[in-house]
C-alpha cells in the first residue's frame, strides 16, 4: 500500500468514527426533543459563540492528548493525564497565590505532574505494575487530595464555592486574533506540539523512544535501555499534563470550584483527541481543535435547546470505541461506497 | 475504634467486598480465556443506572438485578465482538466504553429524573439479615458461593480446562478442535454479566440510589484484584475483602465519625491500598500467556 493510500485510509477511518459520533449526537438531540441538524450545526460552529472556550479547550486537550500519545509511542497506555492535570493545577495555584510569579507557577505545575506520572513510570519499569491500573488509582487519590486542599488551605473566605484566585501578576495575558480575544495558552500548546513532533521524529532519544514502542524485543536486543525510555515517556507525559493544569489555572479559570469541575475530564478527553489525531503531535493539535469545537459546542447548545453538555462526553466515548476496532472500520469503509455514499478515503 | 466499632467496620467490609468480588470473578473468567476488559468501570456505572431505573419503574429491586444482569451481558457481548471478532484493541475499546458510560449515565439521569446528580431513592426490598444495626444483603452469600463455584468450574471441570487452554495457547487449542472465538465470547459475556450484577448491587442494594460516577474506580480496583489474585477465584474473593476493608475504614471515618474536610483524605485509602497490593505482587504474577492478544488464524 502506498503512503498516500495509507494516509487516505487513516483519514477515512477517523472520518467514519466522527460520523458515527455525530450521529449519536443527533439521536441525543432528538431524545431531548431538539432539532438534530440545527443542534449539530450549532455545535460544529461553536467558535462563533464561544471562541475563547474553543481555544482554551484546544490548548489543554492538545497537552493531555500528547500525554497519552508520547507513552503510547513507547508502548504504554497512560491514563494518568487526568491526575497529573489536577495536581499541576493545584500546585500552580498554590505557588501563584504565594509568590505572584507566573513562571514559578507554571514550573511548579509541570514538575508536580511529572512527579506523579513518574511514580507510575517507576512502578511499571521497576516492578512491572500495569500502568493503566496505577494511573487510575493515582487519579482518584489525587482527586481527593485536591478536594481536601480546595476546601482547606486554598478556600476563598468570601466565595465558599471556589478557591482563592490567581493574582493578576501571575496570569497569562490574552491575545487578540481578528478582533476576538482568546487565551494565549493556545499558542503555547501549538508550539509545544510542534516541539514534540520534532523530538519524536528528528532527535535520537525520540527515535529510540518510538523504537521501544514499535518492537520492545528488537530494541532490547540492540541495547536500547527500554525501561529508561518508558520512564522518560511517562515523565514527559506528566510534565505536559501538569503544565496543562498550570496553564488552565493561570490562563483561563484562575480558581477551582469545590467539586473540581474546573479541571475534570481534560485528561480523559485527551485520550480521544490522541486517537483521533492518530498519535501524531500535529494530528493531535488538529484533532484538539475539532473536538474542542464539539465540547464548547455542547455548552453552547445547552441553554438554547436544552441538550445537556454531557452529550459531548458520550459522543467522544463512542468515537473512541469505534476507533478501537480497526477491522470494523475497514469493513465499514468497504461497505459505505457500495451504499452510494461519498467515498471517504480508502 | 473500640471492639464494637471494629465489628461494624468488619461487617461493612463484607458489603463493600461484594461489587469488587463479583466484578473480579467475572474478569478472572474472561482473562483466563485471554480477553481483558478495561471497560468494567463503564459496565458497573451503566448497570448501576439501569438497575435503579428498573427498580423504580417496577417497585422491585429484583427487576433491578435482572436488568443489571441483562445489560451487563449485552455490554460484555459488545466488548467480546470488538475484542474477539473485530480484533480490536481491547484496552482502547474499554477506555471508550468508560468515557461513554460517564457521559451517557449523566445524560440519562437528567432525562429520567430531571437532575444531574442522582436518582430518587429505591426501596431496598431484597433478603438480608441485620447484625449490629448493619444490613447484610443475601448477595454477600451469593458472592462467596459464586467464588467457590467458579473455582470448581475452572480447576475441576472440562469447561475450565478449555477456557484456560484458549487463554494460554489459542493456536494449540484451535488445533485440538476447540472453537477459540466462541469460548472467548462466552467467557467475556459471563464476565459482563457478573459486572452487571455488581453494578445493580451497588445502586439497588448497597447504596439505595444512583449517584453520578458512583462506581468510583471499583471496576479498576477489580482489575487490580484479578492481577493480585494470580487469576484465581478464591484469591480474588480474598483480595476483594481486603479492598472492601479499606473501603469500610474510609466509610467509617467519613460517615460514622461525621464528615469533615479530612474525610477527603480517608477516601484515598482504597486506591492507595490497591496500588500497594499490586506493586507488591506484580513481580510474581503469572498471567494467561495470550492475555489481551486477538487470535488470528493463519
XYZ file of C-alpha atoms in Angstrom:
644
model
C 0.000 0.000 0.000
C 1.403 3.364 -0.962
C 1.921 6.031 1.670
C -0.786 8.196 0.092
C -3.256 5.337 0.103
C -2.419 4.539 3.708
C -2.891 8.168 4.739
C -6.236 8.324 2.943
C -7.355 5.124 4.709
C -6.417 6.647 8.064
C -8.400 9.776 7.243
C -11.307 7.611 6.133
C -11.276 5.664 9.418
C -11.241 8.839 11.502
C -13.976 10.410 9.359
C -16.156 7.314 9.763
C -15.756 7.365 13.558
C -16.525 11.091 13.719
C -19.578 10.493 11.542
C -20.852 7.858 13.968
C -20.130 10.215 16.889
C -22.168 12.971 15.222
C -24.993 10.531 14.502
C -25.096 9.735 18.238
C -25.251 13.483 18.891
C -28.242 13.748 16.549
C -30.009 10.896 18.370
C -29.380 12.594 21.729
C -30.756 15.889 20.396
C -33.835 14.066 19.153
C -34.182 12.414 22.582
C -34.307 15.855 24.206
C -36.832 16.997 21.546
C -34.447 19.418 19.860
C -33.961 19.745 16.070
C -30.951 17.405 15.442
C -29.473 19.169 12.425
C -29.654 22.617 13.984
C -28.079 21.282 17.186
C -25.215 19.671 15.249
C -24.723 22.773 13.097
C -24.534 24.978 16.200
C -22.172 22.537 17.912
C -19.797 22.452 14.958
C -19.696 26.256 14.635
C -19.293 26.977 18.331
C -16.271 29.219 17.694
C -18.705 31.940 16.638
C -20.364 31.993 20.056
C -17.594 30.826 22.375
C -14.232 31.456 20.657
C -12.332 31.751 23.935
C -13.692 28.431 25.182
C -12.847 26.608 21.927
C -9.303 27.997 22.065
C -8.854 27.084 25.728
C -10.206 23.550 25.371
C -7.993 23.007 22.322
C -4.948 24.279 24.227
C -5.420 21.983 27.229
C -6.614 18.957 25.230
C -3.534 19.214 22.982
C -1.333 18.799 26.061
C -3.333 15.965 27.674
C -3.526 14.199 24.287
C 0.266 14.433 23.948
C 0.440 12.988 27.473
C -1.362 9.914 26.124
C 0.395 9.833 22.739
C 4.029 10.008 23.917
C 3.851 6.968 26.256
C 1.871 5.095 23.588
C 4.795 5.650 21.220
C 6.872 3.863 23.873
C 4.264 1.104 24.222
C 2.449 2.320 27.381
C -1.204 3.232 27.984
C -1.066 6.320 30.181
C -4.488 7.100 31.666
C -2.856 9.415 34.206
C -3.057 12.779 32.413
C -6.239 13.401 34.421
C -4.422 13.158 37.766
C -1.305 14.983 36.580
C -3.511 17.835 35.398
C -5.294 18.019 38.789
C -2.002 18.098 40.653
C -0.495 20.593 38.190
C -3.447 22.960 38.561
C -3.394 22.658 42.363
C 0.348 23.227 42.811
C 0.343 26.009 40.242
C -2.490 27.790 42.045
C -0.714 27.414 45.380
C 2.556 28.804 44.037
C 0.778 31.609 42.145
C -1.106 32.690 45.261
C 2.001 32.584 47.443
C 4.580 34.118 45.087
C 2.541 36.017 42.491
C 5.059 34.758 39.934
C 3.773 33.200 36.690
C 6.985 31.397 35.711
C 7.287 29.740 39.114
C 3.604 28.773 38.987
C 3.953 27.100 35.577
C 7.144 25.348 36.632
C 5.529 24.030 39.812
C 2.542 22.661 37.895
C 4.647 20.921 35.249
C 7.020 19.366 37.793
C 4.157 18.191 40.014
C 2.547 16.467 37.030
C 5.850 14.851 36.059
C 6.441 13.625 39.607
C 3.041 11.913 39.761
C 3.393 10.351 36.333
C 6.946 9.336 37.276
C 5.549 7.237 40.143
C 3.520 5.197 37.656
C 6.552 5.029 35.357
C 8.849 3.707 38.094
C 6.217 1.201 39.280
C 5.941 -0.118 35.729
C 9.634 -0.218 34.914
C 10.939 -1.468 38.267
C 8.083 -3.687 39.485
C 6.045 -4.452 36.377
C 2.874 -2.771 37.700
C 0.395 -2.264 34.849
C 0.313 1.478 34.129
C -3.420 1.555 33.370
C -4.154 0.387 36.917
C -1.577 2.537 38.664
C -2.528 5.737 36.840
C -6.253 5.236 37.559
C -5.518 4.679 41.251
C -3.302 7.792 41.286
C -6.022 9.821 39.513
C -8.536 9.029 42.261
C -6.003 9.566 45.044
C -5.004 12.968 43.694
C -8.658 13.884 43.116
C -9.467 13.524 46.828
C -6.236 15.200 47.915
C -7.053 18.109 45.582
C -10.569 18.478 47.025
C -9.063 18.472 50.514
C -6.792 21.403 49.698
C -9.547 23.217 47.794
C -11.782 23.322 50.868
C -8.968 23.901 53.392
C -5.727 25.754 52.543
C -6.921 27.311 49.294
C -10.552 28.051 50.226
C -11.804 31.548 49.469
C -13.338 33.086 52.629
C -15.691 35.253 50.533
C -16.763 32.767 47.845
C -17.296 29.378 49.513
C -17.975 27.601 46.199
C -14.394 28.059 44.943
C -10.746 28.569 45.845
C -8.910 31.888 46.037
C -7.954 33.304 42.638
C -4.606 33.505 40.853
C -3.329 37.086 41.455
C -3.183 39.425 38.430
C 0.628 39.313 38.364
C 0.650 35.540 37.741
C -1.955 35.431 34.970
C -1.215 34.654 31.332
C -2.352 37.583 29.172
C -4.960 37.057 26.452
C -4.259 37.820 22.820
C -6.430 39.258 20.095
C -6.962 37.398 16.819
C -9.070 39.268 14.258
C -10.698 41.369 16.965
C -11.555 38.341 19.118
C -9.854 37.811 22.469
C -8.571 34.293 23.150
C -6.296 32.898 25.862
C -2.610 32.783 24.847
C -2.465 29.227 26.170
C -3.415 28.001 22.681
C -0.225 29.462 21.172
C 1.897 27.862 23.881
C 0.284 24.468 23.246
C 0.761 24.627 19.492
C 4.456 25.450 19.946
C 4.765 22.504 22.356
C 3.017 20.147 19.908
C 5.475 21.194 17.181
C 8.392 20.656 19.574
C 7.130 17.163 20.456
C 6.812 16.390 16.728
C 10.452 17.388 16.210
C 11.522 15.424 19.298
C 9.812 12.200 18.200
C 10.904 12.355 14.543
C 14.217 14.129 14.418
C 16.117 13.511 17.638
C 17.919 10.368 18.682
C 16.102 9.953 22.032
C 12.784 10.452 20.225
C 13.563 7.799 17.627
C 14.732 5.347 20.293
C 11.592 6.033 22.329
C 9.491 5.069 19.309
C 11.672 2.049 18.635
C 10.826 0.765 22.134
C 7.127 1.002 21.382
C 7.402 -0.431 17.874
C 9.232 -3.583 18.923
C 10.309 -3.970 22.531
C 12.361 -7.135 21.954
C 14.219 -5.760 18.946
C 15.029 -2.552 20.842
C 16.292 -4.556 23.811
C 18.488 -6.737 21.574
C 20.070 -3.645 20.087
C 20.962 -2.448 23.565
C 18.327 0.262 23.939
C 17.556 0.779 27.666
C 13.836 0.013 27.286
C 12.895 0.826 30.878
C 14.670 4.186 30.822
C 12.843 5.268 27.669
C 9.489 4.146 29.067
C 10.140 6.135 32.238
C 11.173 9.121 30.093
C 7.894 8.870 28.160
C 5.900 8.904 31.397
C 7.889 11.854 32.796
C 7.328 13.861 29.603
C 3.635 12.968 29.678
C 3.271 14.116 33.284
C 5.232 17.268 32.557
C 2.854 18.224 29.721
C -0.350 17.274 31.577
C 0.842 19.110 34.695
C 1.664 22.127 32.550
C -1.842 21.804 31.081
C -3.292 22.175 34.572
C -0.991 25.127 35.276
C -1.895 26.866 32.002
C -5.606 26.327 32.619
C -5.478 27.859 36.076
C -3.196 30.803 35.217
C -4.593 31.468 31.743
C -8.313 30.857 31.938
C -10.114 29.659 35.073
C -7.974 31.427 37.776
C -9.628 29.313 40.513
C -11.012 25.790 41.073
C -14.585 25.069 42.197
C -15.176 22.924 45.302
C -16.172 19.868 43.233
C -13.127 20.141 40.979
C -15.326 20.533 37.872
C -12.971 23.251 36.568
C -10.255 20.687 35.905
C -12.174 17.446 35.326
C -12.235 15.291 32.183
C -9.479 17.110 30.257
C -7.239 14.109 30.815
C -9.798 11.526 29.711
C -10.962 13.504 26.686
C -7.309 13.926 25.737
C -7.247 10.173 25.060
C -9.967 10.646 22.454
C -8.061 13.551 20.935
C -4.877 11.459 20.721
C -6.704 8.599 18.998
C -8.477 10.867 16.516
C -5.132 12.585 15.853
C -3.585 9.129 15.271
C -0.933 9.832 17.952
C 0.906 12.254 15.693
C 1.660 15.528 17.541
C 0.442 17.687 14.654
C -2.571 15.428 14.105
C -3.242 15.778 17.831
C -3.272 19.586 17.612
C -5.738 19.446 14.703
C -7.922 16.867 16.478
C -7.859 19.019 19.621
C -9.317 21.951 17.673
C -12.018 19.705 16.218
C -13.057 18.036 19.486
C -12.830 21.271 21.464
C -15.268 22.767 18.958
C -17.582 19.846 19.740
C -17.166 20.246 23.515
C -17.587 24.017 23.553
C -20.462 23.378 21.155
C -22.213 21.167 23.682
C -22.011 24.068 26.154
C -23.299 26.491 23.526
C -26.369 24.400 22.655
C -27.313 23.553 26.255
C -29.089 26.848 27.060
C -30.614 27.158 23.569
C -32.030 23.670 23.003
C -31.873 22.086 26.467
C -29.491 19.345 25.276
C -27.107 18.697 28.201
C -23.403 19.331 27.677
C -22.657 15.722 28.763
C -23.719 14.832 25.203
C -20.153 15.648 24.124
C -18.681 13.149 26.630
C -20.899 10.396 25.266
C -20.019 11.317 21.674
C -16.266 11.280 22.366
C -16.611 7.933 24.177
C -18.416 6.400 21.219
C -15.806 7.790 18.806
C -13.082 6.049 20.844
C -14.943 2.719 20.953
C -15.375 2.877 17.184
C -11.706 3.778 16.626
C -10.654 0.800 18.766
C -11.993 -1.689 16.248
C -9.929 -1.291 13.083
C -11.485 -4.340 11.423
C -14.977 -2.905 11.888
C -13.912 0.381 10.353
C -12.247 -1.332 7.438
C -15.435 -3.277 6.793
C -17.437 -0.061 7.048
C -15.127 1.767 4.634
C -15.638 -1.075 2.138
C -19.424 -1.085 2.528
C -20.015 2.685 2.551
C -19.135 3.258 -1.149
C -21.461 0.422 -2.145
C -24.345 2.208 -0.475
C -23.818 5.108 -2.852
C -22.439 7.325 -0.097
C -19.482 9.579 -0.856
C -16.292 7.549 -0.687
C -14.135 8.836 2.136
C -10.546 7.733 1.618
C -9.780 4.007 1.345
C -12.007 2.497 67.328
C -13.359 0.154 70.047
C -14.347 -3.516 69.652
C -17.936 -2.679 68.696
C -16.809 -0.231 66.013
C -14.248 -2.722 64.720
C -17.018 -5.312 64.346
C -19.122 -2.752 62.470
C -16.214 -1.983 60.124
C -15.828 -5.745 59.560
C -19.492 -6.030 58.595
C -19.307 -3.024 56.263
C -16.278 -4.626 54.578
C -18.410 -7.662 53.699
C -20.924 -5.392 51.966
C -18.169 -3.351 50.302
C -16.480 -6.566 49.152
C -19.433 -7.692 47.000
C -19.207 -5.371 43.947
C -15.428 -5.730 43.680
C -15.559 -9.516 44.155
C -18.339 -10.083 41.602
C -16.616 -7.896 39.005
C -13.244 -9.512 39.669
C -14.690 -13.055 39.441
C -16.178 -12.285 36.039
C -12.887 -10.791 34.922
C -10.912 -13.819 36.178
C -13.044 -15.940 33.850
C -12.691 -13.545 30.887
C -8.934 -13.082 31.366
C -8.374 -16.828 31.760
C -9.831 -17.089 28.240
C -7.492 -14.330 27.029
C -9.710 -11.226 26.957
C -9.037 -8.109 29.082
C -11.972 -5.813 29.772
C -10.787 -2.371 30.879
C -14.397 -1.226 30.382
C -15.633 -2.897 33.598
C -15.851 0.511 35.233
C -18.250 1.620 32.498
C -20.313 -1.572 32.813
C -20.619 -1.027 36.589
C -21.775 2.550 36.078
C -24.272 1.765 33.311
C -25.784 -1.241 35.111
C -25.993 0.736 38.373
C -28.102 3.253 36.452
C -30.185 0.622 34.658
C -30.750 -1.245 37.932
C -32.200 1.807 39.653
C -34.308 2.676 36.635
C -35.832 -0.804 36.504
C -36.319 -0.899 40.284
C -38.092 2.466 40.299
C -40.321 1.523 37.342
C -41.415 -1.793 38.867
C -41.021 -1.140 42.582
C -38.857 -4.235 42.917
C -35.118 -4.485 43.454
C -35.274 -7.908 41.767
C -36.144 -6.192 38.481
C -33.088 -4.004 39.071
C -30.909 -7.084 39.429
C -32.430 -8.682 36.319
C -31.864 -5.504 34.292
C -28.292 -5.218 35.536
C -27.579 -8.814 34.596
C -29.103 -8.398 31.132
C -27.399 -5.100 30.280
C -24.092 -6.304 31.737
C -24.256 -9.346 29.455
C -25.019 -7.143 26.446
C -22.061 -4.851 27.191
C -19.880 -7.936 27.664
C -21.108 -9.098 24.274
C -20.218 -5.727 22.719
C -16.704 -5.915 24.157
C -16.375 -9.530 23.030
C -17.411 -8.648 19.488
C -14.775 -5.902 19.319
C -12.049 -7.894 21.077
C -12.676 -11.374 19.638
C -14.238 -10.960 16.217
C -13.156 -7.482 15.072
C -9.638 -7.994 16.534
C -9.826 -4.527 18.024
C -7.568 -3.003 20.628
C -9.067 -4.263 23.894
C -7.574 -1.508 26.040
C -8.788 1.341 23.841
C -12.283 -0.146 23.454
C -12.530 -0.279 27.246
C -11.339 3.316 27.668
C -14.005 4.426 25.191
C -16.748 2.493 26.971
C -15.787 4.097 30.293
C -15.976 7.601 28.823
C -19.244 6.876 27.046
C -20.674 5.459 30.285
C -19.772 8.576 32.285
C -21.398 10.870 29.714
C -24.302 8.559 28.924
C -25.399 7.973 32.525
C -25.228 11.711 33.251
C -27.479 12.358 30.226
C -29.821 9.537 31.175
C -30.040 10.755 34.777
C -31.129 14.161 33.557
C -33.597 12.681 31.070
C -35.150 10.281 33.579
C -35.094 12.193 36.860
C -34.588 15.824 35.879
C -31.272 16.457 37.632
C -27.584 15.845 37.007
C -26.617 14.375 40.341
C -28.718 11.408 41.388
C -31.875 9.318 41.217
C -34.686 9.237 43.770
C -34.084 6.613 46.492
C -35.023 2.988 45.766
C -36.816 0.779 48.245
C -34.251 -1.894 49.122
C -36.524 -4.961 49.260
C -34.148 -7.905 48.981
C -33.499 -10.646 51.556
C -30.984 -9.539 54.143
C -30.017 -10.026 57.760
C -29.250 -7.289 60.254
C -26.238 -7.625 62.551
C -25.209 -4.804 64.925
C -27.528 -2.440 63.009
C -25.705 -3.232 59.766
C -27.732 -4.720 56.896
C -26.015 -7.687 55.238
C -27.531 -8.471 51.837
C -28.059 -12.026 50.588
C -25.621 -11.056 47.828
C -22.735 -11.434 50.289
C -23.518 -15.153 50.468
C -24.196 -15.423 46.727
C -20.811 -13.848 46.044
C -18.940 -16.297 48.284
C -20.816 -19.214 46.680
C -20.012 -17.909 43.189
C -16.317 -17.676 44.057
C -16.230 -21.339 45.096
C -18.375 -22.285 42.093
C -16.037 -20.541 39.674
C -13.047 -22.172 41.341
C -14.610 -25.624 40.832
C -15.525 -24.725 37.236
C -12.001 -23.563 36.353
C -9.968 -26.142 38.240
C -12.124 -29.293 38.314
C -14.116 -29.410 35.082
C -13.508 -29.882 31.375
C -15.013 -26.450 30.682
C -12.348 -24.913 32.890
C -9.618 -26.772 31.025
C -10.951 -25.476 27.713
C -11.140 -21.864 28.939
C -7.572 -21.983 30.237
C -6.278 -23.657 27.072
C -7.790 -20.883 24.968
C -6.230 -18.199 27.161
C -2.780 -19.778 27.292
C -2.294 -21.134 23.792
C -5.152 -20.421 21.400
C -3.280 -21.944 18.449
C -2.868 -25.301 20.164
C -6.491 -25.184 21.380
C -7.617 -24.470 17.833
C -5.590 -27.427 16.574
C -7.469 -29.621 19.069
C -10.749 -28.503 17.527
C -11.742 -26.005 20.232
C -13.666 -23.013 18.869
C -11.376 -20.312 20.312
C -13.607 -17.392 19.373
C -16.758 -18.893 20.863
C -15.079 -19.767 24.166
C -13.713 -16.239 24.471
C -17.097 -14.765 23.558
C -18.881 -16.848 26.204
C -16.316 -16.042 28.913
C -16.444 -12.311 28.169
C -20.262 -12.250 28.164
C -20.284 -14.094 31.504
C -17.746 -11.573 32.816
C -20.006 -8.721 31.716
C -22.998 -10.406 33.362
C -21.226 -10.613 36.729
C -20.127 -6.965 36.443
C -23.785 -6.160 35.669
C -24.886 -7.891 38.876
C -22.232 -5.907 40.733
C -23.463 -2.629 39.243
C -27.065 -3.379 40.183
C -25.946 -4.361 43.702
C -24.182 -1.007 44.082
C -27.295 1.010 43.337
C -30.393 -1.045 44.284
C -28.915 -2.870 47.276
C -25.771 -1.294 48.751
C -26.454 2.457 48.425
C -30.158 2.553 47.511
C -29.959 5.126 44.686
C -27.958 6.059 41.603
C -25.335 8.758 42.139
C -23.231 10.292 39.355
C -19.946 8.374 38.873
C -20.886 6.076 41.777
C -18.717 3.203 40.523
C -15.812 5.372 41.735
C -12.988 3.293 40.289
C -14.317 -0.086 41.519
C -14.036 -1.550 38.020
C -10.325 -0.758 38.059
C -9.926 -1.943 41.639
C -11.469 -5.236 40.459
C -8.928 -5.401 37.611
C -6.178 -4.852 40.169
C -7.737 -7.578 42.319
C -7.586 -10.026 39.385
C -3.844 -9.462 38.991
C -3.390 -9.539 42.790
C -5.214 -12.899 42.977
C -2.979 -14.538 40.374
C -6.133 -15.139 38.254
C -7.581 -17.388 40.966
C -11.269 -17.081 42.030
C -10.628 -17.646 45.739
C -7.677 -15.259 45.673
C -9.960 -12.691 44.040
C -12.517 -13.158 46.837
C -9.833 -12.628 49.486
C -8.461 -9.601 47.614
C -11.941 -8.104 47.346
C -12.331 -8.494 51.113
C -9.073 -6.586 51.665
C -10.225 -3.797 49.325
C -13.670 -3.908 50.948
C -11.999 -3.436 54.334
C -10.113 -0.355 53.145
C -13.387 0.991 51.717
C -15.091 0.290 55.052
C -12.387 2.087 57.024
C -12.821 5.135 54.763
C -16.617 4.980 55.212
C -16.233 4.557 58.973
C -14.335 7.801 59.277
C -16.426 9.765 56.758
C -19.969 8.629 57.618
C -19.972 7.187 61.149
C -17.474 9.648 62.611
C -19.005 12.640 60.805
C -17.931 14.374 57.614
C -15.048 16.829 57.857
C -12.588 18.112 55.289
C -10.160 15.406 56.434
C -12.631 12.772 55.223
C -11.483 13.577 51.712
C -8.093 12.203 52.686
C -9.628 8.998 54.090
C -11.276 8.445 50.697
C -7.820 7.874 49.207
C -7.291 4.694 51.306
C -8.840 2.094 48.916
C -6.859 3.449 45.968
C -3.552 3.546 47.827
C -4.135 0.053 49.257
C -4.876 -1.226 45.744
C -1.734 0.389 44.371
C 0.380 -1.053 47.176
C -1.132 -4.543 46.764
C -0.449 -4.581 43.029
C 3.064 -3.180 43.493
C 3.943 -5.931 45.981
C 2.524 -8.790 43.909
C 3.173 -7.644 40.312
C 6.628 -9.239 40.030
C 5.482 -12.793 40.708
C 2.161 -12.607 38.849
C 1.831 -15.297 36.171
C -0.780 -14.118 33.700
C -2.509 -16.165 30.977
C 0.057 -16.224 28.188
C -2.205 -14.911 25.417
C -3.941 -12.278 27.563
C -5.105 -9.275 25.569
C -3.969 -10.666 22.216
C -6.558 -11.196 19.481
C -6.355 -14.679 17.963
C -5.934 -14.610 14.195
C -5.963 -17.986 12.494
C -3.146 -18.389 9.970
